Each structure stands twice: as structure tokens, then as C-alpha cells.
mmCIF file of C-alpha atoms and ligand atoms in Angstrom:
data_model
loop_
_atom_site.group_PDB
_atom_site.id
_atom_site.type_symbol
_atom_site.label_atom_id
_atom_site.label_comp_id
_atom_site.label_asym_id
_atom_site.label_seq_id
_atom_site.Cartn_x
_atom_site.Cartn_y
_atom_site.Cartn_z
ATOM 1 C CA MET A 1 -29.415 -10.845 -20.307
ATOM 2 C CA THR A 2 -28.759 -13.337 -17.485
ATOM 3 C CA LEU A 3 -25.361 -13.107 -15.874
ATOM 4 C CA THR A 4 -23.688 -16.467 -15.215
ATOM 5 C CA PRO A 5 -20.108 -17.744 -15.390
ATOM 6 C CA GLY A 6 -19.202 -17.743 -19.078
ATOM 7 C CA SER A 7 -21.033 -14.427 -19.678
ATOM 8 C CA HIS A 8 -19.081 -11.588 -21.242
ATOM 9 C CA VAL A 9 -18.588 -8.606 -18.913
ATOM 10 C CA LEU A 10 -16.949 -5.215 -19.345
ATOM 11 C CA VAL A 11 -14.678 -3.899 -16.584
ATOM 12 C CA THR A 12 -13.794 -0.236 -17.098
ATOM 13 C CA GLY A 13 -10.728 0.833 -15.155
ATOM 14 C CA GLY A 14 -9.689 -2.792 -14.777
ATOM 15 C CA ALA A 15 -5.992 -1.869 -14.596
ATOM 16 C CA GLY A 16 -6.582 0.158 -11.419
ATOM 17 C CA TYR A 17 -6.400 -1.184 -7.885
ATOM 18 C CA VAL A 18 -9.987 -2.251 -7.132
ATOM 19 C CA GLY A 19 -10.853 -2.819 -10.808
ATOM 20 C CA SER A 20 -7.958 -5.221 -11.364
ATOM 21 C CA VAL A 21 -8.800 -7.279 -8.281
ATOM 22 C CA CYS A 22 -12.441 -7.532 -9.426
ATOM 23 C CA ALA A 23 -11.352 -8.429 -12.960
ATOM 24 C CA THR A 24 -9.102 -11.160 -11.521
ATOM 25 C CA VAL A 25 -11.921 -12.618 -9.421
ATOM 26 C CA LEU A 26 -14.359 -12.459 -12.372
ATOM 27 C CA CYS A 27 -11.844 -14.382 -14.534
ATOM 28 C CA GLU A 28 -11.343 -16.939 -11.751
ATOM 29 C CA GLN A 29 -15.090 -17.467 -11.577
ATOM 30 C CA GLY A 30 -15.274 -18.208 -15.292
ATOM 31 C CA TYR A 31 -16.562 -14.925 -16.722
ATOM 32 C CA ARG A 32 -15.275 -13.688 -20.079
ATOM 33 C CA VAL A 33 -13.779 -10.344 -19.125
ATOM 34 C CA THR A 34 -12.856 -7.360 -21.281
ATOM 35 C CA VAL A 35 -10.952 -4.597 -19.521
ATOM 36 C CA ILE A 36 -10.867 -1.073 -20.920
ATOM 37 C CA ASP A 37 -8.334 1.243 -19.296
ATOM 38 C CA ASP A 38 -6.409 4.249 -20.599
ATOM 39 C CA LEU A 39 -3.553 3.488 -18.167
ATOM 40 C CA SER A 40 -3.602 7.111 -16.947
ATOM 41 C CA THR A 41 -3.315 5.760 -13.398
ATOM 42 C CA GLY A 42 -3.594 1.976 -13.816
ATOM 43 C CA ASN A 43 -0.932 -0.664 -14.448
ATOM 44 C CA ARG A 44 -0.997 -2.905 -17.500
ATOM 45 C CA ALA A 45 0.567 -5.697 -15.406
ATOM 46 C CA ALA A 46 -2.409 -5.707 -13.027
ATOM 47 C CA VAL A 47 -4.851 -6.764 -15.780
ATOM 48 C CA PRO A 48 -5.388 -10.530 -15.476
ATOM 49 C CA SER A 49 -3.819 -12.465 -18.349
ATOM 50 C CA GLU A 50 -7.147 -14.263 -19.045
ATOM 51 C CA ALA A 51 -8.903 -10.936 -19.738
ATOM 52 C CA THR A 52 -9.019 -9.182 -23.104
ATOM 53 C CA PHE A 53 -7.357 -5.815 -22.655
ATOM 54 C CA VAL A 54 -8.252 -2.726 -24.653
ATOM 55 C CA GLU A 55 -6.026 0.252 -23.946
ATOM 56 C CA GLY A 56 -7.805 3.516 -24.538
ATOM 57 C CA ASP A 57 -10.653 5.825 -23.757
ATOM 58 C CA VAL A 58 -13.708 4.091 -22.249
ATOM 59 C CA LEU A 59 -16.168 5.822 -24.556
ATOM 60 C CA ASP A 60 -14.168 5.054 -27.719
ATOM 61 C CA ALA A 61 -13.708 1.402 -26.862
ATOM 62 C CA ALA A 62 -17.037 0.561 -25.189
ATOM 63 C CA PRO A 63 -19.402 0.322 -28.204
ATOM 64 C CA SER A 64 -17.740 -2.722 -29.758
ATOM 65 C CA VAL A 65 -17.295 -4.436 -26.370
ATOM 66 C CA LEU A 66 -20.939 -3.805 -25.426
ATOM 67 C CA ALA A 67 -22.091 -5.122 -28.813
ATOM 68 C CA ASP A 68 -20.268 -8.423 -28.201
ATOM 69 C CA ASP A 69 -22.947 -10.172 -26.076
ATOM 70 C CA CYS A 70 -21.997 -8.082 -23.049
ATOM 71 C CA ALA A 71 -24.130 -9.016 -20.030
ATOM 72 C CA ALA A 72 -22.909 -6.499 -17.448
ATOM 73 C CA VAL A 73 -20.662 -3.505 -16.889
ATOM 74 C CA PHE A 74 -18.464 -2.996 -13.816
ATOM 75 C CA HIS A 75 -17.602 0.690 -13.978
ATOM 76 C CA PHE A 76 -14.434 1.579 -12.062
ATOM 77 C CA ALA A 77 -12.772 4.017 -14.467
ATOM 78 C CA ALA A 78 -12.736 7.372 -12.669
ATOM 79 C CA LYS A 79 -10.664 10.126 -11.207
ATOM 80 C CA SER A 80 -10.434 9.456 -7.484
ATOM 81 C CA LEU A 81 -8.122 11.822 -5.619
ATOM 82 C CA VAL A 82 -9.882 14.130 -3.185
ATOM 83 C CA GLY A 83 -7.192 16.844 -3.174
ATOM 84 C CA GLU A 84 -6.863 16.891 -6.959
ATOM 85 C CA SER A 85 -10.644 17.198 -7.288
ATOM 86 C CA VAL A 86 -10.549 20.442 -5.302
ATOM 87 C CA GLU A 87 -7.790 21.884 -7.492
ATOM 88 C CA THR A 88 -9.069 20.672 -10.893
ATOM 89 C CA PRO A 89 -12.821 20.071 -10.562
ATOM 90 C CA ALA A 90 -13.349 20.204 -14.349
ATOM 91 C CA LYS A 91 -11.291 17.018 -14.678
ATOM 92 C CA TYR A 92 -13.648 15.335 -12.175
ATOM 93 C CA TRP A 93 -16.980 16.553 -13.530
ATOM 94 C CA HIS A 94 -15.996 15.620 -17.072
ATOM 95 C CA GLY A 95 -14.002 12.488 -16.241
ATOM 96 C CA ASN A 96 -16.532 11.075 -13.791
ATOM 97 C CA VAL A 97 -20.011 12.491 -14.472
ATOM 98 C CA VAL A 98 -19.914 13.189 -18.212
ATOM 99 C CA THR A 99 -18.097 9.954 -19.021
ATOM 100 C CA THR A 100 -20.479 7.847 -16.929
ATOM 101 C CA LEU A 101 -23.527 9.546 -18.446
ATOM 102 C CA GLN A 102 -22.238 8.774 -21.928
ATOM 103 C CA LEU A 103 -21.366 5.217 -20.949
ATOM 104 C CA LEU A 104 -24.938 4.737 -19.676
ATOM 105 C CA ASP A 105 -26.232 5.968 -23.032
ATOM 106 C CA LEU A 106 -23.940 3.532 -24.855
ATOM 107 C CA MET A 107 -25.227 0.724 -22.617
ATOM 108 C CA ARG A 108 -28.807 1.731 -23.384
ATOM 109 C CA ALA A 109 -28.122 1.796 -27.126
ATOM 110 C CA ALA A 110 -26.535 -1.660 -26.912
ATOM 111 C CA GLY A 111 -29.306 -3.075 -24.696
ATOM 112 C CA VAL A 112 -26.952 -3.779 -21.770
ATOM 113 C CA ASP A 113 -28.984 -3.285 -18.605
ATOM 114 C CA ASN A 114 -26.757 -4.495 -15.756
ATOM 115 C CA LEU A 115 -24.375 -2.075 -14.002
ATOM 116 C CA VAL A 116 -22.207 -2.131 -10.886
ATOM 117 C CA PHE A 117 -20.906 1.339 -10.101
ATOM 118 C CA SER A 118 -17.818 2.007 -7.998
ATOM 119 C CA SER A 119 -18.651 4.730 -5.474
ATOM 120 C CA THR A 120 -17.312 6.108 -2.237
ATOM 121 C CA ALA A 121 -17.902 7.076 1.381
ATOM 122 C CA ALA A 122 -17.000 10.590 0.239
ATOM 123 C CA CYS A 123 -20.684 10.878 -0.812
ATOM 124 C CA TYR A 124 -21.545 11.381 2.882
ATOM 125 C CA GLY A 125 -18.988 14.054 3.786
ATOM 126 C CA GLU A 126 -18.611 14.733 7.515
ATOM 127 C CA PRO A 127 -21.139 12.485 9.301
ATOM 128 C CA GLU A 128 -23.060 13.570 12.398
ATOM 129 C CA THR A 129 -22.988 10.031 13.789
ATOM 130 C CA VAL A 130 -21.364 6.694 13.000
ATOM 131 C CA PRO A 131 -21.818 4.020 11.804
ATOM 132 C CA ILE A 132 -22.977 5.579 8.543
ATOM 133 C CA THR A 133 -26.051 4.017 6.974
ATOM 134 C CA GLU A 134 -27.297 4.584 3.433
ATOM 135 C CA GLU A 135 -30.205 6.687 4.775
ATOM 136 C CA MET A 136 -27.925 9.321 6.266
ATOM 137 C CA PRO A 137 -27.570 12.744 4.628
ATOM 138 C CA THR A 138 -25.229 12.922 1.639
ATOM 139 C CA ARG A 139 -23.249 16.131 1.928
ATOM 140 C CA PRO A 140 -19.961 15.641 0.092
ATOM 141 C CA THR A 141 -17.231 18.060 1.131
ATOM 142 C CA ASN A 142 -15.215 17.851 -2.084
ATOM 143 C CA PRO A 143 -15.847 17.647 -5.852
ATOM 144 C CA TYR A 144 -14.761 13.987 -5.961
ATOM 145 C CA GLY A 145 -17.598 12.945 -3.621
ATOM 146 C CA ALA A 146 -20.010 15.338 -5.350
ATOM 147 C CA THR A 147 -19.327 13.763 -8.759
ATOM 148 C CA LYS A 148 -19.908 10.249 -7.442
ATOM 149 C CA LEU A 149 -23.128 11.332 -5.728
ATOM 150 C CA SER A 150 -24.385 13.084 -8.869
ATOM 151 C CA ILE A 151 -23.849 9.916 -10.858
ATOM 152 C CA ASP A 152 -26.159 8.089 -8.444
ATOM 153 C CA ALA A 153 -28.943 10.545 -9.301
ATOM 154 C CA ILE A 154 -28.424 9.803 -12.990
ATOM 155 C CA ILE A 155 -28.403 6.044 -12.417
ATOM 156 C CA THR A 156 -31.589 6.196 -10.309
ATOM 157 C CA SER A 157 -33.468 7.998 -13.063
ATOM 158 C CA TYR A 158 -32.113 5.717 -15.801
ATOM 159 C CA ALA A 159 -33.186 2.670 -13.781
ATOM 160 C CA ALA A 160 -36.699 4.047 -13.324
ATOM 161 C CA ALA A 161 -37.184 5.207 -16.912
ATOM 162 C CA TYR A 162 -35.085 2.850 -19.031
ATOM 163 C CA GLY A 163 -35.091 -0.391 -17.065
ATOM 164 C CA LEU A 164 -31.431 -0.328 -16.040
ATOM 165 C CA GLY A 165 -30.606 -2.699 -13.160
ATOM 166 C CA ALA A 166 -27.838 -1.085 -11.134
ATOM 167 C CA THR A 167 -25.975 -1.154 -7.847
ATOM 168 C CA SER A 168 -23.728 1.595 -6.474
ATOM 169 C CA LEU A 169 -21.182 0.405 -3.941
ATOM 170 C CA ARG A 170 -19.914 3.088 -1.581
ATOM 171 C CA TYR A 171 -16.501 1.913 -0.419
ATOM 172 C CA PHE A 172 -14.951 3.045 2.829
ATOM 173 C CA ASN A 173 -11.140 2.629 3.110
ATOM 174 C CA VAL A 174 -10.174 -0.110 0.702
ATOM 175 C CA ALA A 175 -6.871 -1.809 1.469
ATOM 176 C CA GLY A 176 -5.060 -5.140 1.296
ATOM 177 C CA ALA A 177 -4.127 -7.092 -1.804
ATOM 178 C CA TYR A 178 -5.080 -10.213 -3.655
ATOM 179 C CA GLY A 179 -1.999 -12.211 -4.596
ATOM 180 C CA GLU A 180 0.020 -10.155 -7.042
ATOM 181 C CA VAL A 181 -2.649 -7.475 -7.415
ATOM 182 C CA GLY A 182 -2.547 -4.628 -4.944
ATOM 183 C CA GLU A 183 -1.986 -0.914 -4.418
ATOM 184 C CA ASN A 184 0.765 0.230 -6.755
ATOM 185 C CA ARG A 185 0.169 3.832 -7.776
ATOM 186 C CA ALA A 186 2.640 6.269 -9.289
ATOM 187 C CA VAL A 187 1.421 8.884 -6.806
ATOM 188 C CA GLU A 188 0.495 7.282 -3.483
ATOM 189 C CA THR A 189 -1.565 9.172 -0.904
ATOM 190 C CA HIS A 190 -3.182 6.316 1.070
ATOM 191 C CA LEU A 191 -2.129 5.463 4.595
ATOM 192 C CA ILE A 192 -1.397 1.715 4.520
ATOM 193 C CA PRO A 193 0.730 1.628 1.332
ATOM 194 C CA LEU A 194 2.670 4.693 2.541
ATOM 195 C CA VAL A 195 3.358 3.115 5.936
ATOM 196 C CA LEU A 196 4.522 -0.085 4.234
ATOM 197 C CA GLN A 197 6.846 1.949 2.013
ATOM 198 C CA VAL A 198 8.585 3.049 5.228
ATOM 199 C CA ALA A 199 8.980 -0.608 6.232
ATOM 200 C CA MET A 200 10.424 -1.313 2.763
ATOM 201 C CA GLY A 201 12.994 1.456 3.253
ATOM 202 C CA PHE A 202 11.550 3.618 0.450
ATOM 203 C CA ARG A 203 10.568 6.363 2.897
ATOM 204 C CA GLU A 204 12.236 7.506 6.075
ATOM 205 C CA LYS A 205 9.050 7.970 8.143
ATOM 206 C CA ILE A 206 5.289 8.313 8.011
ATOM 207 C CA PHE A 207 3.626 11.626 8.766
ATOM 208 C CA ILE A 208 0.511 11.436 10.932
ATOM 209 C CA PHE A 209 -1.823 14.130 9.652
ATOM 210 C CA GLY A 210 -3.091 15.577 12.939
ATOM 211 C CA ASP A 211 -3.291 14.160 16.471
ATOM 212 C CA ASP A 212 -5.830 16.636 17.847
ATOM 213 C CA PHE A 213 -9.024 15.085 16.474
ATOM 214 C CA PRO A 214 -11.850 14.210 18.923
ATOM 215 C CA THR A 215 -10.888 10.504 19.011
ATOM 216 C CA ALA A 216 -9.327 8.329 21.753
ATOM 217 C CA ASP A 217 -5.715 8.840 20.589
ATOM 218 C CA GLY A 218 -6.340 12.080 18.675
ATOM 219 C CA THR A 219 -5.758 10.578 15.210
ATOM 220 C CA CYS A 220 -8.414 9.956 12.546
ATOM 221 C CA ILE A 221 -10.458 6.779 12.634
ATOM 222 C CA ARG A 222 -11.268 4.929 9.418
ATOM 223 C CA ASP A 223 -13.039 1.710 8.463
ATOM 224 C CA TYR A 224 -10.680 -0.517 6.437
ATOM 225 C CA ILE A 225 -12.172 -3.057 4.066
ATOM 226 C CA HIS A 226 -10.226 -5.797 2.290
ATOM 227 C CA VAL A 227 -10.181 -5.413 -1.486
ATOM 228 C CA ARG A 228 -10.932 -9.132 -1.958
ATOM 229 C CA ASP A 229 -14.100 -8.831 0.145
ATOM 230 C CA LEU A 230 -15.035 -5.816 -1.946
ATOM 231 C CA ALA A 231 -14.703 -7.906 -5.117
ATOM 232 C CA ASP A 232 -17.198 -10.421 -3.695
ATOM 233 C CA ALA A 233 -19.722 -7.631 -3.171
ATOM 234 C CA HIS A 234 -19.407 -6.622 -6.850
ATOM 235 C CA LEU A 235 -20.228 -10.132 -8.008
ATOM 236 C CA LEU A 236 -23.123 -10.474 -5.581
ATOM 237 C CA ALA A 237 -24.477 -7.132 -6.804
ATOM 238 C CA ALA A 238 -24.188 -7.935 -10.505
ATOM 239 C CA THR A 239 -25.798 -11.354 -10.180
ATOM 240 C CA SER A 240 -28.767 -9.952 -8.237
ATOM 241 C CA ASN A 241 -29.385 -6.681 -10.141
ATOM 242 C CA GLU A 242 -33.025 -6.362 -11.225
ATOM 243 C CA PRO A 243 -34.002 -4.277 -14.260
ATOM 244 C CA GLY A 244 -35.641 -1.024 -13.154
ATOM 245 C CA THR A 245 -33.949 -0.999 -9.745
ATOM 246 C CA HIS A 246 -31.025 1.033 -8.403
ATOM 247 C CA ARG A 247 -29.611 -0.160 -5.074
ATOM 248 C CA ILE A 248 -26.981 1.590 -2.961
ATOM 249 C CA PHE A 249 -24.791 -0.206 -0.402
ATOM 250 C CA ASN A 250 -22.071 0.930 1.977
ATOM 251 C CA LEU A 251 -19.126 -1.422 2.189
ATOM 252 C CA GLY A 252 -16.912 -1.415 5.248
ATOM 253 C CA SER A 253 -16.014 -3.742 8.095
ATOM 254 C CA GLY A 254 -18.049 -1.842 10.690
ATOM 255 C CA ASP A 255 -14.888 -1.397 12.814
ATOM 256 C CA GLY A 256 -12.841 1.775 13.100
ATOM 257 C CA PHE A 257 -9.065 2.044 13.551
ATOM 258 C CA SER A 258 -7.044 5.147 14.254
ATOM 259 C CA VAL A 259 -4.011 6.161 12.207
ATOM 260 C CA ARG A 260 -1.830 5.206 15.187
ATOM 261 C CA GLN A 261 -3.485 1.775 15.431
ATOM 262 C CA VAL A 262 -2.857 1.204 11.719
ATOM 263 C CA ILE A 263 0.810 2.125 12.114
ATOM 264 C CA ASP A 264 1.108 -0.190 15.155
ATOM 265 C CA THR A 265 -0.425 -3.066 13.181
ATOM 266 C CA CYS A 266 2.045 -2.428 10.358
ATOM 267 C CA ARG A 267 4.884 -2.527 12.926
ATOM 268 C CA GLU A 268 3.617 -5.884 14.223
ATOM 269 C CA VAL A 269 3.250 -7.397 10.756
ATOM 270 C CA THR A 270 6.535 -6.120 9.298
ATOM 271 C CA GLY A 271 8.743 -6.197 12.396
ATOM 272 C CA HIS A 272 10.007 -2.738 11.333
ATOM 273 C CA PRO A 273 10.015 0.169 13.848
ATOM 274 C CA ILE A 274 8.327 2.506 11.271
ATOM 275 C CA PRO A 275 9.234 5.969 12.545
ATOM 276 C CA ALA A 276 6.224 8.307 12.666
ATOM 277 C CA GLU A 277 5.994 12.068 13.089
ATOM 278 C CA VAL A 278 2.938 14.182 13.774
ATOM 279 C CA ALA A 279 2.283 16.756 11.032
ATOM 280 C CA PRO A 280 -0.540 19.292 10.547
ATOM 281 C CA ARG A 281 -4.017 18.049 9.621
ATOM 282 C CA ARG A 282 -4.737 17.368 5.950
ATOM 283 C CA ALA A 283 -7.523 19.635 4.671
ATOM 284 C CA GLY A 284 -10.956 18.043 4.664
ATOM 285 C CA ASP A 285 -10.219 14.895 6.709
ATOM 286 C CA PRO A 286 -13.274 13.934 8.831
ATOM 287 C CA ALA A 287 -12.355 12.689 12.328
ATOM 288 C CA THR A 288 -14.226 9.372 12.147
ATOM 289 C CA LEU A 289 -15.689 7.381 9.247
ATOM 290 C CA ILE A 290 -17.224 3.994 10.018
ATOM 291 C CA ALA A 291 -19.674 2.178 7.763
ATOM 292 C CA SER A 292 -22.777 0.272 8.550
ATOM 293 C CA SER A 293 -22.801 -2.519 5.975
ATOM 294 C CA ALA A 294 -25.924 -4.084 7.465
ATOM 295 C CA ARG A 295 -27.849 -3.497 4.250
ATOM 296 C CA ALA A 296 -25.221 -5.260 2.095
ATOM 297 C CA VAL A 297 -25.159 -8.165 4.544
ATOM 298 C CA ALA A 298 -28.964 -8.461 4.586
ATOM 299 C CA ASP A 299 -29.779 -7.778 0.921
ATOM 300 C CA LEU A 300 -26.699 -9.089 -0.918
ATOM 301 C CA GLY A 301 -25.782 -11.843 1.515
ATOM 302 C CA TRP A 302 -22.306 -10.262 1.640
ATOM 303 C CA ARG A 303 -19.970 -11.903 4.181
ATOM 304 C CA PRO A 304 -16.583 -10.196 4.427
ATOM 305 C CA GLN A 305 -13.942 -12.844 5.211
ATOM 306 C CA ARG A 306 -10.639 -10.966 5.285
ATOM 307 C CA SER A 307 -11.490 -7.506 6.597
ATOM 308 C CA ASP A 308 -9.805 -7.652 10.001
ATOM 309 C CA LEU A 309 -6.977 -5.116 10.096
ATOM 310 C CA HIS A 310 -4.223 -7.677 10.693
ATOM 311 C CA THR A 311 -5.165 -9.737 7.607
ATOM 312 C CA ILE A 312 -5.524 -6.582 5.503
ATOM 313 C CA VAL A 313 -2.043 -5.383 6.481
ATOM 314 C CA GLN A 314 -0.555 -8.872 6.159
ATOM 315 C CA ASP A 315 -1.861 -9.223 2.585
ATOM 316 C CA ALA A 316 -0.797 -5.679 1.673
ATOM 317 C CA TRP A 317 2.664 -6.392 3.102
ATOM 318 C CA SER A 318 3.071 -9.669 1.164
ATOM 319 C CA PHE A 319 2.174 -7.767 -1.993
ATOM 320 C CA THR A 320 4.465 -4.792 -1.230
ATOM 321 C CA ALA A 321 7.412 -7.012 -0.300
ATOM 322 C CA GLY A 322 6.790 -9.026 -3.490
ATOM 323 C CA LEU A 323 6.846 -5.824 -5.521
ATOM 324 C CA GLY A 324 10.289 -5.116 -4.121
ATOM 325 C CA ASP A 325 11.425 -8.658 -5.067
ATOM 326 C CA ARG A 326 9.959 -8.351 -8.558
ATOM 327 C CA ALA A 327 11.604 -4.958 -9.141
ATOM 328 C CA HIS A 328 14.878 -6.412 -7.895
ATOM 329 C CA ALA A 329 14.545 -9.450 -10.196
ATOM 330 C CA ALA A 330 13.763 -7.151 -13.154
ATOM 331 C CA ARG A 331 16.950 -5.134 -12.525
ATOM 332 C CA ARG A 332 19.182 -8.234 -12.588
HETATM 333 N N1 UFG B 1 -2.969 9.704 6.711
HETATM 334 C C1 UFG B 1 -1.865 10.082 7.439
HETATM 335 N N2 UFG B 1 -0.658 10.103 6.796
HETATM 336 C C2 UFG B 1 -0.510 9.796 5.470
HETATM 337 C C3 UFG B 1 -1.666 9.402 4.740
HETATM 338 C C4 UFG B 1 -2.885 9.381 5.394
HETATM 339 O O1 UFG B 1 -1.950 10.385 8.618
HETATM 340 O O2 UFG B 1 0.619 9.871 4.951
HETATM 341 C C5 UFG B 1 -4.271 9.650 7.400
HETATM 342 C C6 UFG B 1 -5.312 10.545 6.768
HETATM 343 O O3 UFG B 1 -5.208 11.845 7.277
HETATM 344 C C7 UFG B 1 -6.603 9.814 7.165
HETATM 345 C C8 UFG B 1 -6.189 8.348 7.211
HETATM 346 O O4 UFG B 1 -4.761 8.338 7.286
HETATM 347 O O5 UFG B 1 -6.976 10.193 8.449
HETATM 348 C C9 UFG B 1 -6.594 7.586 5.973
HETATM 349 O O6 UFG B 1 -6.166 8.334 4.844
HETATM 350 P P1 UFG B 1 -6.237 7.755 3.356
HETATM 351 O O7 UFG B 1 -5.678 8.815 2.458
HETATM 352 O O8 UFG B 1 -5.626 6.406 3.316
HETATM 353 O O9 UFG B 1 -7.792 7.568 3.104
HETATM 354 P P2 UFG B 1 -8.996 8.628 3.254
HETATM 355 O O10 UFG B 1 -9.775 8.220 4.453
HETATM 356 O O11 UFG B 1 -8.553 10.021 3.169
HETATM 357 O O12 UFG B 1 -9.746 8.353 1.874
HETATM 358 C C10 UFG B 1 -10.704 7.359 1.723
HETATM 359 C C11 UFG B 1 -10.735 6.918 0.262
HETATM 360 C C12 UFG B 1 -11.195 8.067 -0.607
HETATM 361 C C13 UFG B 1 -12.500 8.607 -0.091
HETATM 362 C C14 UFG B 1 -12.369 9.005 1.354
HETATM 363 C C15 UFG B 1 -13.703 9.437 1.922
HETATM 364 O O13 UFG B 1 -9.451 6.497 -0.150
HETATM 365 O O14 UFG B 1 -11.402 7.585 -1.926
HETATM 366 O O15 UFG B 1 -11.930 7.879 2.119
HETATM 367 O O16 UFG B 1 -13.483 10.362 2.928
HETATM 368 F F1 UFG B 1 -12.855 9.708 -0.794
#
């Protein structure tokens, strides 16, 4: 089925951070969006008001959504915490691999052949060189990355045998916000939102997990990509998927910033001193992760517009400060 504005699309996990921004952009571009989310980690308020929202298990809710002239599926619903995946791998293999396999079978039964799959840099593990291209070895160092990589093998074979047209997008460090949709998790582990919580006065200081890595200032280097640019890539992927083909793209800015550089940028943007203290390394953190997104630029025509670190932090800060205002308003 051709995908054009007006088409019905399913967004699983559309109450989560990246899923809700993509759902918002899809609504803005005129798509008819149904979000399925069990709200285990997502926020109901992040689902755009124009979307139809179904609260519940993806596999229970998907058949009727897929049967309703659905032209494409954007599959975000997943477990996505590295540390948790090491402690409770069963939750990850079932929640990510088994659920996606069953969703693919439901799509096949309903004749829906267009998929965009939310994946991760964790598929590569510890790289030998950067920037990381899609041809480099995939050696995930935790169950989270292993589940996402396994799903790619399933998708590749379904594309070849059953005519699925699919794209897997391997995100590097997603950050920033889009208006009133941003990072707002019950349990936060990501650097930028944690640093901004210090600036908001919700935390006393930020811990820097290790300053003895082989990098210029000793702290880990990551490639931060704006969530709004990421949403563009999803649309470009869905509108160019070809039946029988599975494409894989890395999505990053191609620039690396150390933990200290991120904290400095947050200080500049917020005007807050943001106390920081060096703490031991976090298990499993690679020293440097930088993407090559050359393939996405060449094949999808992807042009990130907002992925410089200052804009990312500025947008995240506007969102975080707004959250504080909204919480304050709600208490009055
Ligand atoms: N960090 C700190 N202090 C904190 C939080 C993070 O120093 O309080 C550091 C981390 O050690 C890391 C960097 O900040 O060096 C970024 O950490 P994040 O937790 O924000 O992000 P990660 O790079 O660990 O994780 C990202 C994605 C994951 C993906 C992983 C691939 O969020 O989904 O990259 O390695 F699995």
C-alpha cells in the first residue's frame, strides 16, 4: 500500500520519548496515526492529541489497527535499558525479540508490508575504529543490543521471503526535545536529562562515570543526535521502503562530545554552575561512539538540521524548564 499523508499508520511505543516525537511529526504531516502503548515506561500526555491512542499490549491491540487500512508500522515499543538487560535478559528477549517476531507475523497476516524499526548503536558493541559504518562488525556487549541485532536477522529474512519492505534505524545518543515532547522518564539514566535536572535543582550534582578513558579529557565521547532529526529519518525511511528489501542505517551527527563537554554546554545554556563529581566507570561503557551517517545521507536524503550540541541542549532545556512550570501550575 502506498504511504502518503492521509494514510493510516501504526506507531507502537508512541508514548515513549522517540516514539511520541515521531507520532507528533507524523500527525503534523497529515498521517492518520494510531499509537499503541502499554504505558509501562511511556507517558500518556506525550501522545499527540490528533492520534488515536490504544492503551495496552502491542500484540493484543495490533490486529484491529492493522486491519484498518494500515499502510505502515513504526515499531518503537521495546525494553531499552542496557543495565536492566544484563540483570533480566528474559524480559528483553521476550519483550523485544518475541514481541517483534509476533508483530511481524500479524503484519504478514494483515498484508501490511512497510516497517520502520527502532534500533540502536548498541548493536556494534565496542568499536575498533570510529566513525562506525553499517559494514562494521556487530558484537553487542549486552542483551539489549543483542536483542535488537537478532531482530534485524528476522527482518532480513522476512523481507527476502515474504516481501516485507523494512528499514532499521540504529540510533546513537538521542537527545533534545520537540516542543512539549521530550525526555521524561520515571527512571532516568541518560546524561543530558540528568545534567539538566541538576540545573533545575532536582539533583545536587552530576556524577561523571570515569575520567580515565583514552580520550582527550578522559571522559567518554558520544555522538548526540536531535530527536526531531531522528523523526525525519523515520519518515524518509517509511516513504522509500521497497517490498523485499531490508535497509539498515546509522543515525548520528558524525561529531563526538565528551561527558565534560556536554556538562559545559549545559552550563552555558542554563547559566547554572552544575556541580560535577568524578565517580567510578559504569560497567560496559565504550570510550568513544561516533556514527557515520553517510549511508542515510546518501540513500535517504537525510539532512539533520538541529543536531549541533548547543541546539540539542537548548531544546532539551526549554522542555525541562517547561516541565517544571507545568508541574508547578498543576500543583496550584
Ligand atoms: N554518564 C555520566 N553520568 C551520568 C549518566 C551518564 O557520566 O549520570 C555518561 C555515561 O557513562 C556515558 C555518557 O554519559 O559515557 C552517555 O551516557 P547515556 O546513558 O546518556 O547514554 P549511553 O551512551 O550509555 O547509551 C546510548 C543509548 C543506549 C544505547 C547505547 C549504546 O541511550 O540506548 O548508547 O552504547 F544502548
